[in-house]
Amino acid sequence: MIPPLNLRVLAFFDARFQFSGPLWQALGGGDPWQTALAAYPARRHHSPLLQPGKALGRYDLADAAAAGRVVAVARSAGIGGFVLDCHRFADGYLTGADCLDPWCDDDFGLAFRWTPAPAPLLDEDAAADDAAALMAAISGFSPLVADGRQVLVVNEPYKLPDPARTVALLRRAAQAAGLGGIYLVATAAEARGGLLDAGFDALLDPSPAQWRSCKPAELLNGYTFLQAEAGQADGGMFDDTIMNYAQFVNSRMVDRPTRGKVFPRVVLDYADWPDHPRGGATLLASTSSVLYRRFLAGALTHVAQHFPEGERLVFIDSWNHWRQRSQIEPTTQFSTTVLDETANGIRQGGYVALTRVGEPAPGRSPAVDYDVIAALCRQIEDELSAPA
Amino acid sequence: MLGGVAITGGRLTSFDFRYSMGALTPRDLLDSATSPPGRMVWEVARRTLAEVPDADAVVVSNPLVASRGGRLATLLRSGEALRCPAVLTDAETFPVAYVLPRSLFDQGLGRFLCLLSANRAATDAQLLSQLTGQIVPRRRTPLASLHPLPKITAQGYILGDNLAAWHAQCANAVRLIRTRDDWRRLPFAAHHPNHAGDVLFFSLASRLVPPGVLAFQRQVVCRDYLDIFQDCGNRLEPIVLDIPPVSRTGDMSDGRYFLDSLAHIDADVLAGTFMVYCRFSKSYSRTPFNLVDHARFSLGDPVATLDDTLYRRAPAVHSRCGLPQRPLRVLMQMSGGWPLKTYPVNDRRILVRALVRLGVQVTVLDALDTVADGATPATAGTTAALAALIRDHHVIVSVDSFPLHFASQILGHPTVAVFGPTFPGNSDAPRRPGYRLPPPPRPCNPCGGYKGCPLDSGPDCHNHPSPADLVAAILDVAAEAYGPAAIPLRGDAA
């Protein structure tokens, strides 16, 4: 099932679920599923991690048939590709893409996410070598392209001391590696901050932990606060950030056009408490697969209406980040419910986008001066709110 | 999920059908909220026969319950020899599936399946018996009892009083067939008497369904909405209901209203009409399809592909204001069928004042308090009066309510549609020049909220487009429909 209008839905993918091969060895061997799932709630509000369902089970991506099944299930839901992390190892990078690549084609491609090394660690030459190693690691696979170029997501771009220099470095390295060109996506919430000026092609909503886009839910009243402070109740809620899912979804979608060319990141659930056992976790509360479906459909409609035809991407976070509870893979507890809602969301978004074909994008009519209108409305609003 | 099984000489071939969330393929059914479960049985049977044209019989699962074709086939293979026709039940008496002979469809009697109760096996067996002229047994399967059923099934069906309504239409049909030799030729009536917008959607649907597949000849309509029925060109014959429309407050369910309303329909009419419950069997906002397409499906149109949907049809109507371009005249309807649809008062004041300062003449329907902001209040008691008012203005701006649908879908007048708590795809118009839908900024619609926002419990919906967006859309659509000279010059605001 491929969505219409060149819409592509990508899912972040953890390729470490394999029991042999270079990535497995580089990460120290062992059972990757055990590593991902061996975490137990320490707080009342920590939802337990879910378990892989029987549809895919605890697969070994090094097994070609298992990797093929994973890709087939993703394709059938309407997903058009995976985004794999680039893991730094020795002088290069490993992605695990070789396991998935045999099952990819023009309709299902691979994109990559790169987290830059901390700035002081790399001098000019080392940075160039690092970029060359990165390009070597991501080339040679069925690429997921936007605007005709392979997609690379740059994570935490705000840590780059000079984003423009890094962009130039990556583009040169991509040319040298024979990629022809590269489509650079920075993880950032809005066009302000100069990342597009620095040469990035587009932005991508950060993860819930990177960008708390709405106020935390007020789950505790003063009474409970005092009780927890006195040690008579679980005080963990003060250490973690808990966001109501409905508020979170709204905050991610409201006024999107004003944020510029930012690809939506659709999240079903998020709870990174296993990696923050002493507090500081980010959690979504009261999640809903129905609202997730609407989130996904709304995101698809948005990119269909506002982005050029070759650059209509929506990212799902995630396909199999089990340790953050954000996976959309089938689970033991909920079977294929979430995956079904993913497919439904993609169908629904594709249909709605089709119904709006031919509609002029809001705010782009040459006949209307939007700035004058906005100023006039603000002025009237001020007049009405002024005391009589 | 709906299962269908084709039986060909003892060989079973099973199929799975989905209630579509956007795709329309031979296996995806348009999830029509205005169709009773029996309409889905007919459609699945029709599509199963299309897959296996030489089948002797088809088996269709009860739409109220989720059942794959494979599960149906397993149930069919277990137990005693299969009879056709038959009604398969759970361990008690709830119908699980219907075994339907091919002859039923060859004789053109498929539409009678719309009358199935889907919750009383005995009544459904009687209906099939009357239709086929054979004794229809109820065969118990090993399936455990389905009771208690939820209030709303996973398939989206709202049970409660709807169970009694579906049962009543089935029982009435059985009586009618027993008493009338000419029952095959009696008309079908869609019982969908209200509200204003819904009557409009059904009227439009009746015109869009190809004549060969239109399964209905009549429609029950409240007298309050008879002008809408007529002025929207409904092809069906009206059966006028002289009682007030059902309240929107939820005090009375659609199912209960159907049952009560039967006592107010002329006995002679009832004695010569198959009455099909076509108010909401499901929540219509589960799926993105337009209510006109929901209604078309109810009336017999399979709406089988995306090209068949309303959005792929070129608009056939075109209306423009005959007055000079300037001053621009804008008509507004800013309150809808329920409180949360109403455009927030403060935003409405900003909108009206901004337009007035730009030199636009603003008329607002049903809102006397807008005089203070420079607007002219107006009312339109009939569709004829409303049509005259609309044609007397260059652009109409309306929330999701009857004037919006009337202006955009029946007249084809330049329109700006304002959606907040409801999902635009369910009731907006196909794209055409002279139509704008400023998108609601958030994905929380449809929220189902009636009096207040489910998120913050406040009285207003925050998902309506801002006044600035609406002013821009109004001027944009005016420029498109009447030329750039129609809109106030830049800088007029100063």
mmCIF file with all atom_site columns, C-alpha atoms in Angstrom, chain B residues 269-380:
data_model
loop_
_atom_site.group_PDB
_atom_site.id
_atom_site.type_symbol
_atom_site.label_atom_id
_atom_site.label_alt_id
_atom_site.label_comp_id
_atom_site.label_asym_id
_atom_site.label_entity_id
_atom_site.label_seq_id
_atom_site.pdbx_PDB_ins_code
_atom_site.Cartn_x
_atom_site.Cartn_y
_atom_site.Cartn_z
_atom_site.occupancy
_atom_site.B_iso_or_equiv
_atom_site.pdbx_formal_charge
_atom_site.auth_seq_id
_atom_site.auth_comp_id
_atom_site.auth_asym_id
_atom_site.auth_atom_id
_atom_site.pdbx_PDB_model_num
ATOM 1   C CA . VAL B 1 269 ? -48.089 4.343  3.687   1.00 0.00 ? 269 VAL B CA 1
ATOM 2   C CA . LEU B 1 270 ? -46.654 1.897  6.182   1.00 0.00 ? 270 LEU B CA 1
ATOM 3   C CA . ALA B 1 271 ? -48.753 -0.879 4.661   1.00 0.00 ? 271 ALA B CA 1
ATOM 4   C CA . GLY B 1 272 ? -47.129 -0.286 1.315   1.00 0.00 ? 272 GLY B CA 1
ATOM 5   C CA . THR B 1 273 ? -43.531 0.677  2.075   1.00 0.00 ? 273 THR B CA 1
ATOM 6   C CA . PHE B 1 274 ? -40.442 -1.070 3.371   1.00 0.00 ? 274 PHE B CA 1
ATOM 7   C CA . MET B 1 275 ? -39.073 1.330  5.948   1.00 0.00 ? 275 MET B CA 1
ATOM 8   C CA . VAL B 1 276 ? -35.284 1.209  6.371   1.00 0.00 ? 276 VAL B CA 1
ATOM 9   C CA . TYR B 1 277 ? -33.593 2.830  9.314   1.00 0.00 ? 277 TYR B CA 1
ATOM 10  C CA . CYS B 1 278 ? -31.066 5.246  7.815   1.00 0.00 ? 278 CYS B CA 1
ATOM 11  C CA . ARG B 1 279 ? -30.263 7.482  10.738  1.00 0.00 ? 279 ARG B CA 1
ATOM 12  C CA . PHE B 1 280 ? -26.890 6.875  12.314  1.00 0.00 ? 280 PHE B CA 1
ATOM 13  C CA . SER B 1 281 ? -25.981 3.275  12.985  1.00 0.00 ? 281 SER B CA 1
ATOM 14  C CA . LYS B 1 282 ? -22.409 4.424  13.602  1.00 0.00 ? 282 LYS B CA 1
ATOM 15  C CA . SER B 1 283 ? -20.575 7.589  14.415  1.00 0.00 ? 283 SER B CA 1
ATOM 16  C CA . TYR B 1 284 ? -20.041 9.222  11.046  1.00 0.00 ? 284 TYR B CA 1
ATOM 17  C CA . SER B 1 285 ? -16.725 10.762 12.008  1.00 0.00 ? 285 SER B CA 1
ATOM 18  C CA . ARG B 1 286 ? -14.905 7.444  12.334  1.00 0.00 ? 286 ARG B CA 1
ATOM 19  C CA . THR B 1 287 ? -13.906 7.671  8.717   1.00 0.00 ? 287 THR B CA 1
ATOM 20  C CA . PRO B 1 288 ? -12.865 10.538 6.451   1.00 0.00 ? 288 PRO B CA 1
ATOM 21  C CA . PHE B 1 289 ? -15.644 10.090 3.921   1.00 0.00 ? 289 PHE B CA 1
ATOM 22  C CA . ASN B 1 290 ? -18.169 12.741 3.055   1.00 0.00 ? 290 ASN B CA 1
ATOM 23  C CA . LEU B 1 291 ? -21.678 12.286 4.415   1.00 0.00 ? 291 LEU B CA 1
ATOM 24  C CA . VAL B 1 292 ? -23.009 12.529 0.869   1.00 0.00 ? 292 VAL B CA 1
ATOM 25  C CA . ASP B 1 293 ? -21.002 9.386  0.088   1.00 0.00 ? 293 ASP B CA 1
ATOM 26  C CA . HIS B 1 294 ? -22.293 7.762  3.291   1.00 0.00 ? 294 HIS B CA 1
ATOM 27  C CA . ALA B 1 295 ? -25.833 8.471  2.047   1.00 0.00 ? 295 ALA B CA 1
ATOM 28  C CA . ARG B 1 296 ? -25.107 7.258  -1.479  1.00 0.00 ? 296 ARG B CA 1
ATOM 29  C CA . PHE B 1 297 ? -23.895 3.958  -0.071  1.00 0.00 ? 297 PHE B CA 1
ATOM 30  C CA . SER B 1 298 ? -27.059 3.702  2.041   1.00 0.00 ? 298 SER B CA 1
ATOM 31  C CA . LEU B 1 299 ? -29.205 4.198  -1.053  1.00 0.00 ? 299 LEU B CA 1
ATOM 32  C CA . GLY B 1 300 ? -27.542 1.302  -2.857  1.00 0.00 ? 300 GLY B CA 1
ATOM 33  C CA . ASP B 1 301 ? -24.502 2.816  -4.550  1.00 0.00 ? 301 ASP B CA 1
ATOM 34  C CA . PRO B 1 302 ? -21.378 0.768  -3.759  1.00 0.00 ? 302 PRO B CA 1
ATOM 35  C CA . VAL B 1 303 ? -19.099 3.859  -4.038  1.00 0.00 ? 303 VAL B CA 1
ATOM 36  C CA . ALA B 1 304 ? -16.463 1.278  -4.804  1.00 0.00 ? 304 ALA B CA 1
ATOM 37  C CA . THR B 1 305 ? -13.501 3.387  -5.871  1.00 0.00 ? 305 THR B CA 1
ATOM 38  C CA . LEU B 1 306 ? -12.021 6.744  -5.013  1.00 0.00 ? 306 LEU B CA 1
ATOM 39  C CA . ASP B 1 307 ? -13.094 7.975  -8.420  1.00 0.00 ? 307 ASP B CA 1
ATOM 40  C CA . ASP B 1 308 ? -16.696 7.325  -7.387  1.00 0.00 ? 308 ASP B CA 1
ATOM 41  C CA . THR B 1 309 ? -16.505 9.592  -4.351  1.00 0.00 ? 309 THR B CA 1
ATOM 42  C CA . LEU B 1 310 ? -17.898 13.071 -4.198  1.00 0.00 ? 310 LEU B CA 1
ATOM 43  C CA . TYR B 1 311 ? -14.465 14.671 -4.344  1.00 0.00 ? 311 TYR B CA 1
ATOM 44  C CA . ARG B 1 312 ? -13.730 13.280 -7.768  1.00 0.00 ? 312 ARG B CA 1
ATOM 45  C CA . ARG B 1 313 ? -16.892 14.715 -9.279  1.00 0.00 ? 313 ARG B CA 1
ATOM 46  C CA . ALA B 1 314 ? -16.631 17.975 -11.108 1.00 0.00 ? 314 ALA B CA 1
ATOM 47  C CA . PRO B 1 315 ? -18.892 20.554 -9.446  1.00 0.00 ? 315 PRO B CA 1
ATOM 48  C CA . ALA B 1 316 ? -22.049 20.919 -11.489 1.00 0.00 ? 316 ALA B CA 1
ATOM 49  C CA . VAL B 1 317 ? -23.363 24.143 -10.030 1.00 0.00 ? 317 VAL B CA 1
ATOM 50  C CA . HIS B 1 318 ? -22.135 27.687 -10.234 1.00 0.00 ? 318 HIS B CA 1
ATOM 51  C CA . SER B 1 319 ? -23.628 30.772 -8.626  1.00 0.00 ? 319 SER B CA 1
ATOM 52  C CA . ARG B 1 320 ? -22.367 34.323 -8.363  1.00 0.00 ? 320 ARG B CA 1
ATOM 53  C CA . CYS B 1 321 ? -23.746 37.517 -6.845  1.00 0.00 ? 321 CYS B CA 1
ATOM 54  C CA . GLY B 1 322 ? -25.170 39.795 -9.512  1.00 0.00 ? 322 GLY B CA 1
ATOM 55  C CA . LEU B 1 323 ? -24.385 43.044 -7.670  1.00 0.00 ? 323 LEU B CA 1
ATOM 56  C CA . PRO B 1 324 ? -21.440 45.273 -8.599  1.00 0.00 ? 324 PRO B CA 1
ATOM 57  C CA . GLN B 1 325 ? -18.015 44.119 -7.376  1.00 0.00 ? 325 GLN B CA 1
ATOM 58  C CA . ARG B 1 326 ? -17.682 46.898 -4.820  1.00 0.00 ? 326 ARG B CA 1
ATOM 59  C CA . PRO B 1 327 ? -18.598 47.170 -2.038  1.00 0.00 ? 327 PRO B CA 1
ATOM 60  C CA . LEU B 1 328 ? -17.902 43.559 -1.258  1.00 0.00 ? 328 LEU B CA 1
ATOM 61  C CA . ARG B 1 329 ? -20.840 41.967 0.573   1.00 0.00 ? 329 ARG B CA 1
ATOM 62  C CA . VAL B 1 330 ? -20.243 39.027 2.908   1.00 0.00 ? 330 VAL B CA 1
ATOM 63  C CA . LEU B 1 331 ? -22.878 36.823 4.549   1.00 0.00 ? 331 LEU B CA 1
ATOM 64  C CA . MET B 1 332 ? -21.945 34.945 7.702   1.00 0.00 ? 332 MET B CA 1
ATOM 65  C CA . GLN B 1 333 ? -23.404 32.005 9.609   1.00 0.00 ? 333 GLN B CA 1
ATOM 66  C CA . MET B 1 334 ? -21.263 31.596 12.691  1.00 0.00 ? 334 MET B CA 1
ATOM 67  C CA . SER B 1 335 ? -23.386 29.254 14.826  1.00 0.00 ? 335 SER B CA 1
ATOM 68  C CA . GLY B 1 336 ? -24.005 25.611 14.061  1.00 0.00 ? 336 GLY B CA 1
ATOM 69  C CA . GLY B 1 337 ? -26.128 22.716 15.124  1.00 0.00 ? 337 GLY B CA 1
ATOM 70  C CA . TRP B 1 338 ? -24.544 22.481 18.553  1.00 0.00 ? 338 TRP B CA 1
ATOM 71  C CA . PRO B 1 339 ? -22.795 24.965 20.849  1.00 0.00 ? 339 PRO B CA 1
ATOM 72  C CA . LEU B 1 340 ? -19.182 23.917 20.221  1.00 0.00 ? 340 LEU B CA 1
ATOM 73  C CA . LYS B 1 341 ? -19.522 24.506 16.490  1.00 0.00 ? 341 LYS B CA 1
ATOM 74  C CA . THR B 1 342 ? -20.170 28.197 17.128  1.00 0.00 ? 342 THR B CA 1
ATOM 75  C CA . TYR B 1 343 ? -17.291 30.438 16.167  1.00 0.00 ? 343 TYR B CA 1
ATOM 76  C CA . PRO B 1 344 ? -15.977 32.002 19.416  1.00 0.00 ? 344 PRO B CA 1
ATOM 77  C CA . VAL B 1 345 ? -17.721 35.300 20.099  1.00 0.00 ? 345 VAL B CA 1
ATOM 78  C CA . ASN B 1 346 ? -14.572 37.341 20.590  1.00 0.00 ? 346 ASN B CA 1
ATOM 79  C CA . ASP B 1 347 ? -13.026 36.046 17.371  1.00 0.00 ? 347 ASP B CA 1
ATOM 80  C CA . ARG B 1 348 ? -16.288 36.743 15.545  1.00 0.00 ? 348 ARG B CA 1
ATOM 81  C CA . ARG B 1 349 ? -16.197 40.344 16.748  1.00 0.00 ? 349 ARG B CA 1
ATOM 82  C CA . ILE B 1 350 ? -12.638 40.736 15.478  1.00 0.00 ? 350 ILE B CA 1
ATOM 83  C CA . LEU B 1 351 ? -13.588 39.175 12.157  1.00 0.00 ? 351 LEU B CA 1
ATOM 84  C CA . VAL B 1 352 ? -16.628 41.397 11.639  1.00 0.00 ? 352 VAL B CA 1
ATOM 85  C CA . ARG B 1 353 ? -14.837 44.574 12.680  1.00 0.00 ? 353 ARG B CA 1
ATOM 86  C CA . ALA B 1 354 ? -11.828 43.816 10.483  1.00 0.00 ? 354 ALA B CA 1
ATOM 87  C CA . LEU B 1 355 ? -14.043 43.293 7.450   1.00 0.00 ? 355 LEU B CA 1
ATOM 88  C CA . VAL B 1 356 ? -16.069 46.416 8.175   1.00 0.00 ? 356 VAL B CA 1
ATOM 89  C CA . ARG B 1 357 ? -12.909 48.503 8.460   1.00 0.00 ? 357 ARG B CA 1
ATOM 90  C CA . LEU B 1 358 ? -11.816 47.146 5.109   1.00 0.00 ? 358 LEU B CA 1
ATOM 91  C CA . GLY B 1 359 ? -15.015 48.506 3.622   1.00 0.00 ? 359 GLY B CA 1
ATOM 92  C CA . VAL B 1 360 ? -16.852 45.197 3.451   1.00 0.00 ? 360 VAL B CA 1
ATOM 93  C CA . GLN B 1 361 ? -20.605 45.063 4.118   1.00 0.00 ? 361 GLN B CA 1
ATOM 94  C CA . VAL B 1 362 ? -21.224 42.245 6.545   1.00 0.00 ? 362 VAL B CA 1
ATOM 95  C CA . THR B 1 363 ? -24.521 40.486 7.193   1.00 0.00 ? 363 THR B CA 1
ATOM 96  C CA . VAL B 1 364 ? -24.683 37.924 9.981   1.00 0.00 ? 364 VAL B CA 1
ATOM 97  C CA . LEU B 1 365 ? -27.407 35.311 10.233  1.00 0.00 ? 365 LEU B CA 1
ATOM 98  C CA . ASP B 1 366 ? -29.057 34.682 13.575  1.00 0.00 ? 366 ASP B CA 1
ATOM 99  C CA . ALA B 1 367 ? -26.798 36.975 15.608  1.00 0.00 ? 367 ALA B CA 1
ATOM 100 C CA . LEU B 1 368 ? -28.425 40.256 16.622  1.00 0.00 ? 368 LEU B CA 1
ATOM 101 C CA . ASP B 1 369 ? -25.517 41.257 18.835  1.00 0.00 ? 369 ASP B CA 1
ATOM 102 C CA . THR B 1 370 ? -23.241 41.810 15.830  1.00 0.00 ? 370 THR B CA 1
ATOM 103 C CA . VAL B 1 371 ? -24.893 45.209 15.194  1.00 0.00 ? 371 VAL B CA 1
ATOM 104 C CA . ALA B 1 372 ? -22.471 46.731 17.695  1.00 0.00 ? 372 ALA B CA 1
ATOM 105 C CA . ASP B 1 373 ? -19.578 45.602 15.527  1.00 0.00 ? 373 ASP B CA 1
ATOM 106 C CA . GLY B 1 374 ? -20.999 47.088 12.365  1.00 0.00 ? 374 GLY B CA 1
ATOM 107 C CA . ALA B 1 375 ? -22.785 44.102 10.873  1.00 0.00 ? 375 ALA B CA 1
ATOM 108 C CA . THR B 1 376 ? -26.361 43.820 9.696   1.00 0.00 ? 376 THR B CA 1
ATOM 109 C CA . PRO B 1 377 ? -28.322 41.000 11.333  1.00 0.00 ? 377 PRO B CA 1
ATOM 110 C CA . ALA B 1 378 ? -30.593 38.802 9.236   1.00 0.00 ? 378 ALA B CA 1
ATOM 111 C CA . THR B 1 379 ? -32.645 35.627 9.426   1.00 0.00 ? 379 THR B CA 1
ATOM 112 C CA . ALA B 1 380 ? -33.650 33.147 6.750   1.00 0.00 ? 380 ALA B CA 1
#
